[in-house]
Coordinates of C-alpha atoms in Angstrom, one line a residue:
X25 CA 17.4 -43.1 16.0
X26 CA 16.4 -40.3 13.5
X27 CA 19.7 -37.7 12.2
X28 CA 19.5 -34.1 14.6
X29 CA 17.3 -31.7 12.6
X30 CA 19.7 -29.4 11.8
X31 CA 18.8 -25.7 12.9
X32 CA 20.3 -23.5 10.3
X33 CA 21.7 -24.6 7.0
X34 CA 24.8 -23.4 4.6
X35 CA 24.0 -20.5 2.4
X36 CA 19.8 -20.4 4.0
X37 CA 18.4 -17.9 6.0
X38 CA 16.6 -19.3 8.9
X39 CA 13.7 -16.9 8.6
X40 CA 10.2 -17.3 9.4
X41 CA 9.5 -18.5 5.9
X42 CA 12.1 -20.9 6.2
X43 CA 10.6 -21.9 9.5
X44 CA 7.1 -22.7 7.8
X45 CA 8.0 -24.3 4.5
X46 CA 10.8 -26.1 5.5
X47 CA 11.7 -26.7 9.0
X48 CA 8.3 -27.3 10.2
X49 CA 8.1 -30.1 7.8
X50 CA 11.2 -31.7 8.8
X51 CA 9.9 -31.9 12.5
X52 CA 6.8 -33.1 11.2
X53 CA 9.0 -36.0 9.2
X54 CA 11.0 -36.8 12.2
X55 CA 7.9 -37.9 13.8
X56 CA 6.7 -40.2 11.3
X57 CA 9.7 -41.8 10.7
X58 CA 10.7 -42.3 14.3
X59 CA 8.6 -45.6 15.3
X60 CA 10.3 -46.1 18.9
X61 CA 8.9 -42.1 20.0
X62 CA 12.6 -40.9 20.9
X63 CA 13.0 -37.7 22.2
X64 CA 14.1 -35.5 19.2
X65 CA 17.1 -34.1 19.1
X66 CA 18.5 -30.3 17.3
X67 CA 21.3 -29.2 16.1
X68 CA 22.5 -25.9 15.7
X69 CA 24.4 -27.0 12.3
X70 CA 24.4 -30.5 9.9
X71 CA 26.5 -32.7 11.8
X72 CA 28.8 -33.3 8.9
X73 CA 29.6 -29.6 8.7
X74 CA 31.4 -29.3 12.1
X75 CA 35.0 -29.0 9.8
X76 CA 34.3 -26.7 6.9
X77 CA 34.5 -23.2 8.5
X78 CA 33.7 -21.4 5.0
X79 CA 30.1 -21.9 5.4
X80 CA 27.5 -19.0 5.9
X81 CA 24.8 -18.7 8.5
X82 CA 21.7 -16.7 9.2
X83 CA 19.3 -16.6 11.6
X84 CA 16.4 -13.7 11.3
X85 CA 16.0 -12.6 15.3
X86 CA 12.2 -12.5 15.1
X87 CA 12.0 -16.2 14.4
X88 CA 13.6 -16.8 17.8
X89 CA 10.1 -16.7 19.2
X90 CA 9.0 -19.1 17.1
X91 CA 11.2 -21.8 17.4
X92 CA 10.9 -21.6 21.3
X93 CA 7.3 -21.6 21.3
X94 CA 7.3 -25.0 19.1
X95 CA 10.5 -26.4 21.2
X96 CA 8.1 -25.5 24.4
X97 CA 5.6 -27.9 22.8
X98 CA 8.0 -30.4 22.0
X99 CA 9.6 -30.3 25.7
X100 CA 6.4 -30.8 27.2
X101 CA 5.5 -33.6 24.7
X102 CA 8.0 -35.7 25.7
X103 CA 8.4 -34.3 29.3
X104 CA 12.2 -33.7 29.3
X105 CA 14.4 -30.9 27.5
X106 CA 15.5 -31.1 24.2
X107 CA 19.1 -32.1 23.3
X108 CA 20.7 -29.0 21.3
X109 CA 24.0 -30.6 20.0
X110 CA 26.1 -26.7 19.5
X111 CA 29.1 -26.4 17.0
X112 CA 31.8 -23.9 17.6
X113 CA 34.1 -22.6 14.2
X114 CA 35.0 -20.2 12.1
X115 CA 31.5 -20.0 10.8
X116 CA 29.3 -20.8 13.7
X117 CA 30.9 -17.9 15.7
X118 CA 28.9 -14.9 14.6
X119 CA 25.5 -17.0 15.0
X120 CA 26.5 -18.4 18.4
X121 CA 27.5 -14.9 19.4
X122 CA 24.0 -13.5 18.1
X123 CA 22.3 -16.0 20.3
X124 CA 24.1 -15.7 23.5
X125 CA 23.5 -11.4 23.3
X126 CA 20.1 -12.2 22.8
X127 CA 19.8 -14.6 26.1
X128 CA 18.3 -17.1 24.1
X129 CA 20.5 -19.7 25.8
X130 CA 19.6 -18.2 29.3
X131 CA 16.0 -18.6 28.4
X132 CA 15.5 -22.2 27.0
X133 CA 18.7 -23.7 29.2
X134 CA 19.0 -24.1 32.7
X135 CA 20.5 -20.6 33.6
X136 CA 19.4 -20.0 37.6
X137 CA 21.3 -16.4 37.7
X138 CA 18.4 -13.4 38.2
X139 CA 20.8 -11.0 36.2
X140 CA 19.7 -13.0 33.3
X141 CA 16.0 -14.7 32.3
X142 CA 15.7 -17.4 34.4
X143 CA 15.6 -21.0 32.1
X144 CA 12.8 -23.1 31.1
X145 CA 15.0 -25.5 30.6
X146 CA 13.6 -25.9 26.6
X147 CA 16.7 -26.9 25.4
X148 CA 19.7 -29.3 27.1
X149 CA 23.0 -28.6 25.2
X150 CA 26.7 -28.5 26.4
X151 CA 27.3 -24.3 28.0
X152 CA 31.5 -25.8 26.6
X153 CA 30.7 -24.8 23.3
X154 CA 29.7 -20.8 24.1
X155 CA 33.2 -19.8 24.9
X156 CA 35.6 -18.1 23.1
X157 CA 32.7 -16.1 21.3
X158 CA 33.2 -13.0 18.3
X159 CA 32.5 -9.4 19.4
X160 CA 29.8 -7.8 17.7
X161 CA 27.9 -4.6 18.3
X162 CA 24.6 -6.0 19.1
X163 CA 22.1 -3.5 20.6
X164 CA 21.2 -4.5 23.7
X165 CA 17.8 -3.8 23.4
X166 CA 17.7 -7.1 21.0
X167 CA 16.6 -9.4 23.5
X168 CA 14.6 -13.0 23.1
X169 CA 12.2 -12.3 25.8
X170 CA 9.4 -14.9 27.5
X171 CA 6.5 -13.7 29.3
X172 CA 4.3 -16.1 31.7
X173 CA 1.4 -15.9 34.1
X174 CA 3.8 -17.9 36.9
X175 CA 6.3 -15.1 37.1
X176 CA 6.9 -12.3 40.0
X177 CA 3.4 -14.7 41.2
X178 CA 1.3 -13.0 38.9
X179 CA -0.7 -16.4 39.1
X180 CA -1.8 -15.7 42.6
X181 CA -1.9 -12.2 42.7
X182 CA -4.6 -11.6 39.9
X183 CA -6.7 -14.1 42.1
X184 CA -7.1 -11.2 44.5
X185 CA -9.8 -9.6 42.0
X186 CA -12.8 -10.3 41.9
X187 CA -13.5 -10.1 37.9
X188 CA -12.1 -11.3 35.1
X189 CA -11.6 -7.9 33.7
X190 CA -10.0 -6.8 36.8
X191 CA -7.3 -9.4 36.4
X192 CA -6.9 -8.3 33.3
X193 CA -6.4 -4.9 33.7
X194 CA -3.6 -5.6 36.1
X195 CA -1.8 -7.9 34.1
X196 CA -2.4 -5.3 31.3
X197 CA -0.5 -2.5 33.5
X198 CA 2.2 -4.7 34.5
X199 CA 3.1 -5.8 30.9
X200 CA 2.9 -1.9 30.1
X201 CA 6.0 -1.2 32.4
X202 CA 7.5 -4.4 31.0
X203 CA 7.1 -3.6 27.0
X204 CA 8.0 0.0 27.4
X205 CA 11.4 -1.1 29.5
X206 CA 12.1 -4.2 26.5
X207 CA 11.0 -1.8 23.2
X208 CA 10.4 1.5 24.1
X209 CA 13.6 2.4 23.0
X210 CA 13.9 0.7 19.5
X211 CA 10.3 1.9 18.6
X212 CA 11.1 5.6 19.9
X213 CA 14.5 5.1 17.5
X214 CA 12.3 4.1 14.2
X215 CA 11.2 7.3 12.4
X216 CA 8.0 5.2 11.5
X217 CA 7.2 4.4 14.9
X218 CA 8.4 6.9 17.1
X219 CA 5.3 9.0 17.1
X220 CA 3.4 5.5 17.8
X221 CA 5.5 4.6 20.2
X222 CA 2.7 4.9 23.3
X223 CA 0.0 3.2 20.9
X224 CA 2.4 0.0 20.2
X225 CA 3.3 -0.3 23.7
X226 CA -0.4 -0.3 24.8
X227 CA -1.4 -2.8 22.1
X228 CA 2.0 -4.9 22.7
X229 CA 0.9 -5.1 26.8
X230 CA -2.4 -6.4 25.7
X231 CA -1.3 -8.8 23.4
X232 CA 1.0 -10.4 25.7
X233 CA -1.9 -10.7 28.3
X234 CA -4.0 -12.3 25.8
X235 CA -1.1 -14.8 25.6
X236 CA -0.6 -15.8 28.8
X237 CA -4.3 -15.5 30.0
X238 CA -5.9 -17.1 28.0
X239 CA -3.9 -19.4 25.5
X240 CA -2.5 -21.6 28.3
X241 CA 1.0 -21.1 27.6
X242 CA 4.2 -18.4 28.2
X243 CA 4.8 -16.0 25.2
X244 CA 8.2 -15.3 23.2
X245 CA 8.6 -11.8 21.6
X246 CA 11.6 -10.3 20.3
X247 CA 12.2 -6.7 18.4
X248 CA 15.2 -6.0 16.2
X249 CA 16.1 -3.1 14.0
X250 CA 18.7 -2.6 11.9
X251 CA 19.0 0.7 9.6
X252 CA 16.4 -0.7 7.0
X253 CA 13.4 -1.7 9.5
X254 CA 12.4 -2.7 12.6
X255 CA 10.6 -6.2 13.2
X256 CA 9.3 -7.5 15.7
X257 CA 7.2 -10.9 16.6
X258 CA 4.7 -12.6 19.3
X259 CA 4.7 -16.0 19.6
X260 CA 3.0 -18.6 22.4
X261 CA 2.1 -22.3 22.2
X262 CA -1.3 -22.2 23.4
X263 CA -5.0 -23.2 22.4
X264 CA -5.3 -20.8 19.1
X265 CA -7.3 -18.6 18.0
X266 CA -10.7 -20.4 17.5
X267 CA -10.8 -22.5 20.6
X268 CA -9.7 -18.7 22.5
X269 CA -12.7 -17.5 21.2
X270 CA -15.2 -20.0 22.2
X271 CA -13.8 -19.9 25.5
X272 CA -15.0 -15.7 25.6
X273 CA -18.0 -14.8 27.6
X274 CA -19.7 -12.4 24.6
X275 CA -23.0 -12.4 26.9
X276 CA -22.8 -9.0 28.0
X277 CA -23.1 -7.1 24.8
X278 CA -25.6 -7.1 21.8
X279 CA -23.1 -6.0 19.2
X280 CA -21.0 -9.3 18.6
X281 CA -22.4 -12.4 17.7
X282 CA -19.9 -15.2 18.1
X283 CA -18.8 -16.9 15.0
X284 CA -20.7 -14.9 12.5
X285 CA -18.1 -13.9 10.5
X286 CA -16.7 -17.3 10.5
X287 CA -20.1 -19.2 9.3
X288 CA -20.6 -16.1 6.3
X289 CA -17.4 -16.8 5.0
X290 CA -17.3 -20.7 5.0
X291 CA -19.9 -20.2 2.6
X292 CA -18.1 -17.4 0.5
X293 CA -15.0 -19.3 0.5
X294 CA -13.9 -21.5 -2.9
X295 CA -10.5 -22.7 -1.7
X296 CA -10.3 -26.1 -2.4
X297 CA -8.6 -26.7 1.1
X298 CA -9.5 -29.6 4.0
X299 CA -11.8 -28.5 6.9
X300 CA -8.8 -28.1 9.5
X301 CA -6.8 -26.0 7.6
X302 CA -10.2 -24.2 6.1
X303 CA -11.3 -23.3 9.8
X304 CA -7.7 -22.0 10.9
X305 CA -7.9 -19.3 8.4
X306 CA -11.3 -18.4 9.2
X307 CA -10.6 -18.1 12.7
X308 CA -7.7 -15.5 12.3
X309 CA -11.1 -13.2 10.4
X310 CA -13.6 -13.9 13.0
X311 CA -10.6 -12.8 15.7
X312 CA -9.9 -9.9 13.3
X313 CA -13.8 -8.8 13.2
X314 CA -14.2 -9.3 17.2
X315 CA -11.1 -7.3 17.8
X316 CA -12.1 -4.3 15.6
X317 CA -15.4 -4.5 17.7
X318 CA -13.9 -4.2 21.2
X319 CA -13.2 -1.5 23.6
X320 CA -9.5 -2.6 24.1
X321 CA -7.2 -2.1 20.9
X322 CA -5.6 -5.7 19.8
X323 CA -4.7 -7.2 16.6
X324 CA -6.6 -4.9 14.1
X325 CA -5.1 -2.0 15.7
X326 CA -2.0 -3.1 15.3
X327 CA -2.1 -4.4 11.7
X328 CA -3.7 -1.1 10.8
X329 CA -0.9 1.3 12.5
X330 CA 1.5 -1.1 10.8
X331 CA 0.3 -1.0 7.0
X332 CA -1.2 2.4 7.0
X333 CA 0.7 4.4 9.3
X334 CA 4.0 2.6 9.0
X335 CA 3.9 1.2 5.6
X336 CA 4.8 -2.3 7.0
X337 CA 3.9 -5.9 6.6
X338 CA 1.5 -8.1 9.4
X339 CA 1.8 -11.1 9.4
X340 CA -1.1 -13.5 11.3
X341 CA -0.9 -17.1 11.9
X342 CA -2.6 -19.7 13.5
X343 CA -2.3 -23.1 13.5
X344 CA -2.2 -24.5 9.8
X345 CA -2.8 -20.8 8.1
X346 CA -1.6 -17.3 7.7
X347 CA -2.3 -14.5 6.7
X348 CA 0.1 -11.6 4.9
X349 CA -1.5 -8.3 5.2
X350 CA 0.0 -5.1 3.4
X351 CA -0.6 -2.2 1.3
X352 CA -1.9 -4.2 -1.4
X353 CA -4.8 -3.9 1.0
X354 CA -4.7 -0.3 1.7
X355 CA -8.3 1.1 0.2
X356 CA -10.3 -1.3 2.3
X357 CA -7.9 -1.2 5.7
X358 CA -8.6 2.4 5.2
X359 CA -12.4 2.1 5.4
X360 CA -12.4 0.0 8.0
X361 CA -10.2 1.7 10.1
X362 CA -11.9 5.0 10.1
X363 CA -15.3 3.1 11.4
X364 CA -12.8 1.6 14.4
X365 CA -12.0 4.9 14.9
X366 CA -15.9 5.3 15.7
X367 CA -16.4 2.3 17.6
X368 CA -13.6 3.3 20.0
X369 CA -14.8 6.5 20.2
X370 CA -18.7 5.0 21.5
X371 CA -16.7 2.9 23.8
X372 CA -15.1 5.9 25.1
X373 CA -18.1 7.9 25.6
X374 CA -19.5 5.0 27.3
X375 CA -16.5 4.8 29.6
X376 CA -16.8 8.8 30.1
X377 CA -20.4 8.7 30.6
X378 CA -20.9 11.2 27.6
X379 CA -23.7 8.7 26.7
X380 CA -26.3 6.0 28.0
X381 CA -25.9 2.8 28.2
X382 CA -29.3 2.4 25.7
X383 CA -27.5 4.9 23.2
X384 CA -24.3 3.2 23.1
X385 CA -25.9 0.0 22.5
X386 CA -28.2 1.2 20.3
X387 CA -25.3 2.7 18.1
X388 CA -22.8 0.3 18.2
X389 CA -25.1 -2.4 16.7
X390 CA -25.8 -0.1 14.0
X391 CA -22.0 0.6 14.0
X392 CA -21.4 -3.3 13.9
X393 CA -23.9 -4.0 11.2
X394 CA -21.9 -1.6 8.9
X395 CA -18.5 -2.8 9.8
X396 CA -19.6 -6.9 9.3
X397 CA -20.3 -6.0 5.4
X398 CA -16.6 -3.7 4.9
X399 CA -15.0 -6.6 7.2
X400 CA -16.1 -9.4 4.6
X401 CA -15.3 -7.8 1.6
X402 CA -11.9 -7.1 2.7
X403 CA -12.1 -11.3 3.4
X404 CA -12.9 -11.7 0.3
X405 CA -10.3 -9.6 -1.2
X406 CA -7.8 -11.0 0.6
X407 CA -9.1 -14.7 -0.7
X408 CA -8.6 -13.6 -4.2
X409 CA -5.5 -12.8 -3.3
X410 CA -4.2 -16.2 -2.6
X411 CA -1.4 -17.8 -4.8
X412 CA -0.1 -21.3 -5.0
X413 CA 3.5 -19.6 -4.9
X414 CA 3.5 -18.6 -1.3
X415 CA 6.2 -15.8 -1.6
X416 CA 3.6 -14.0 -3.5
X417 CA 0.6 -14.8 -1.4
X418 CA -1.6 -12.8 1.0
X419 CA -2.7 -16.4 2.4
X420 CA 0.1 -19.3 3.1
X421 CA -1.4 -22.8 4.3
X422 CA -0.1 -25.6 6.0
X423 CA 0.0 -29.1 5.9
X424 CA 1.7 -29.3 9.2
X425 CA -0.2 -27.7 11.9
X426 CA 1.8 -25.3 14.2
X427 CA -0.1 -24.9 17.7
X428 CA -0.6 -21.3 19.0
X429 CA -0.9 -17.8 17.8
X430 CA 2.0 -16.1 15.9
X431 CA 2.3 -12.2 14.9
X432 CA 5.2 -11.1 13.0
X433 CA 5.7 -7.4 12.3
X434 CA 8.2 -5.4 9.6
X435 CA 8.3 -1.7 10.1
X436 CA 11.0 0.0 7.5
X437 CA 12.5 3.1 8.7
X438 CA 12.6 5.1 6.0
X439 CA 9.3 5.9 3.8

């Protein structure tokens, strides 16, 4: 049987970079090398590290979602939870203490108590090992939280409508009240944010419906600030991005034609990279174009309000690709935010009944034509852009393919 794959590391910061490059791979390893399919096992340290208590630890909170959303797909891989061997010193403390705040070993354990999430039962690990934790000052709004379509019998309740949409507008207001109860206080608390506080919420509650509705799976988010910024992340295990959007029902408008950004940029494309990893990074454009085109404000609203409003970093990935957007992008974000501004506004009208039906479609194909060429060249830019030396790249790509759809978010909260 394989060595634990140890979760953090002395003197490396178990960040979401670190989670890509490195411990992704060593999953990915484990697998190869294990020819008899045992159930893999985690460890919170290197086993051979239990005794030295001088070593440092750190964990970034918004790559808790992360890590649960890949343990979830491990878990149900090999039907049966995870073994999570824990270490308690001198320099596990703080970490252990971090995690137990955050109810992250509530969520993926076996915890049955409503006070607290109620376990998926992720991870097995002995609950020994959590006493006799350090003090800290934690917020306790900096919570690992897991959203799923099975909860409170949302499952059976949204079968009472009649319509899709209908559905989706009451999961939509029910994950309203939830977002604004989890983050409306750190976002209100973030000089950046506060006066976006209503917007994230909104876009937050529809991005966790997407997750659950439609990917197949449950979704992780967390939201931490500290005095420098506030970051936040979405994570769930699901179908991705391309197979989400085949599954759409684009038949009742004359605006979006599925998959055309995607075919125009295969073509305008000269990375050298292999067709899997090729059509993962097209997919997170194409989802990009077709959010900017809706009447419900998704992804591009939120990765505009977060580079131009906020100053921040988005960060987009999907399966074997992601993509770093920031203010190295500004000039064209710009453009193409002020022509979403318009195609809300014709969706609102519509709503409103300020105009026909004929006018509205008549306009927001013209509106769509524009946006298609701004949309590419921004794909284009963003291609030049990308650097064999990852840190420095606006596009990372992956061997090892990571299932789902995974939105990280840094806010800083000072300009």
């Amino acid at each position: 049987m394989n060595e634990p794959i140890a979760l953090i590391k002395d003197g490396k910061n178990f960040s979401s970079y670190y989670f890509y490059n490195n411990f992704l791979k060593s999953v990915s390893q484990y697998y190869r090398e294990d020819k008899n399919q045992n159930t893999i096992q985690f460890s919170l340290i290197v086993e051979e590290d239990n005794e030295i208590v001088g070593n440092k630890y750190f964990i970034d909170p918004i790559t808790l979602p992360l890590l649960v959303s890949l343990a979830e797909q491990l878990k149900k891989y090999h039907r049966s939870s995870l073994p999570l061997l824990l270490s308690n010193n001198k320099a596990t403390k703080s970490v252990l203490s971090f995690l137990d705040k955050a109810d992250f070993f509530h969520l993926v354990g076996e915890n049955y108590n409503p006070t607290y999430p109620i376990g998926k039962e992720i991870f097995s690990f002995d609950k020994r090992y959590l006493g006799d934790l350090k003090v800290n000052n934690q917020r306790a709004e900096h919570k690992l939280r897991g959203y799923s379509i099975n909860e409170e019998d949302l499952s059976n309740k949204i079968k009472e409508f009649d319509s899709s949409e209908r559905q989706r507008d009451y999961l939509v207001e029910y994950y309203t009240y939830k977002v604004k109860d989890h983050f409306g206080i750190l976002l209100f608390s973030n000089n950046q944010t506060q006066i976006l506080t209503f917007e994230f919420i909104d876009i937050l509650a529809e991005l966790i419906t997407n997750g659950v509705l439609h990917s197949g799976s449950d979704a992780y988010t967390l939201m931490f600030s500290n005095k420098f910024k506030t970051s936040f992340s979405i994570s769930d295990s699901g179908i991705g991005l391309y197979a989400s959007l085949s599954n759409k029902d684009t038949s009742n408008n004359n605006y979006y034609i599925k998959f055309e950004i995607f075919k125009e940029l295969k073509k305008l494309n000269k990375l050298k990279i292999s067709e899997q990893i090729e059509n993962s990074l097209l997919a997170i454009f194409e989802t990009l174009y077709y959010s900017m085109l809706k009447d419900r404000k998704g992804l591009f609203d939120l990765m505009c309000n977060v580079v131009i409003n906020c100053e921040g970093y988005f960060r987009l990935h999907n399966e074997n690709a992601q993509i770093i957007i920031s203010n190295r992008m500004l000039e064209e974000l710009i453009i193409l935010f002020e022509s979403r501004k318009k195609i809300i506004q014709l969706h609102d009208n519509l709503l409103f009944k300020r105009i026909t039906k004929e006018n509205f479609e008549e306009e927001i194909k013209k509106n769509a034509i524009e946006v298609k060429t701004k949309f590419i060249k921004l794909a284009v830019s963003i291609f030049e852009r990308y650097h064999i030396d990852t840190r420095f790249s606006s596009i990372r790509l992956f061997e090892v393919k990571f299932r789902g759809v995974h939105v990280e978010v840094e806010i800083p909260n000072v300009k």
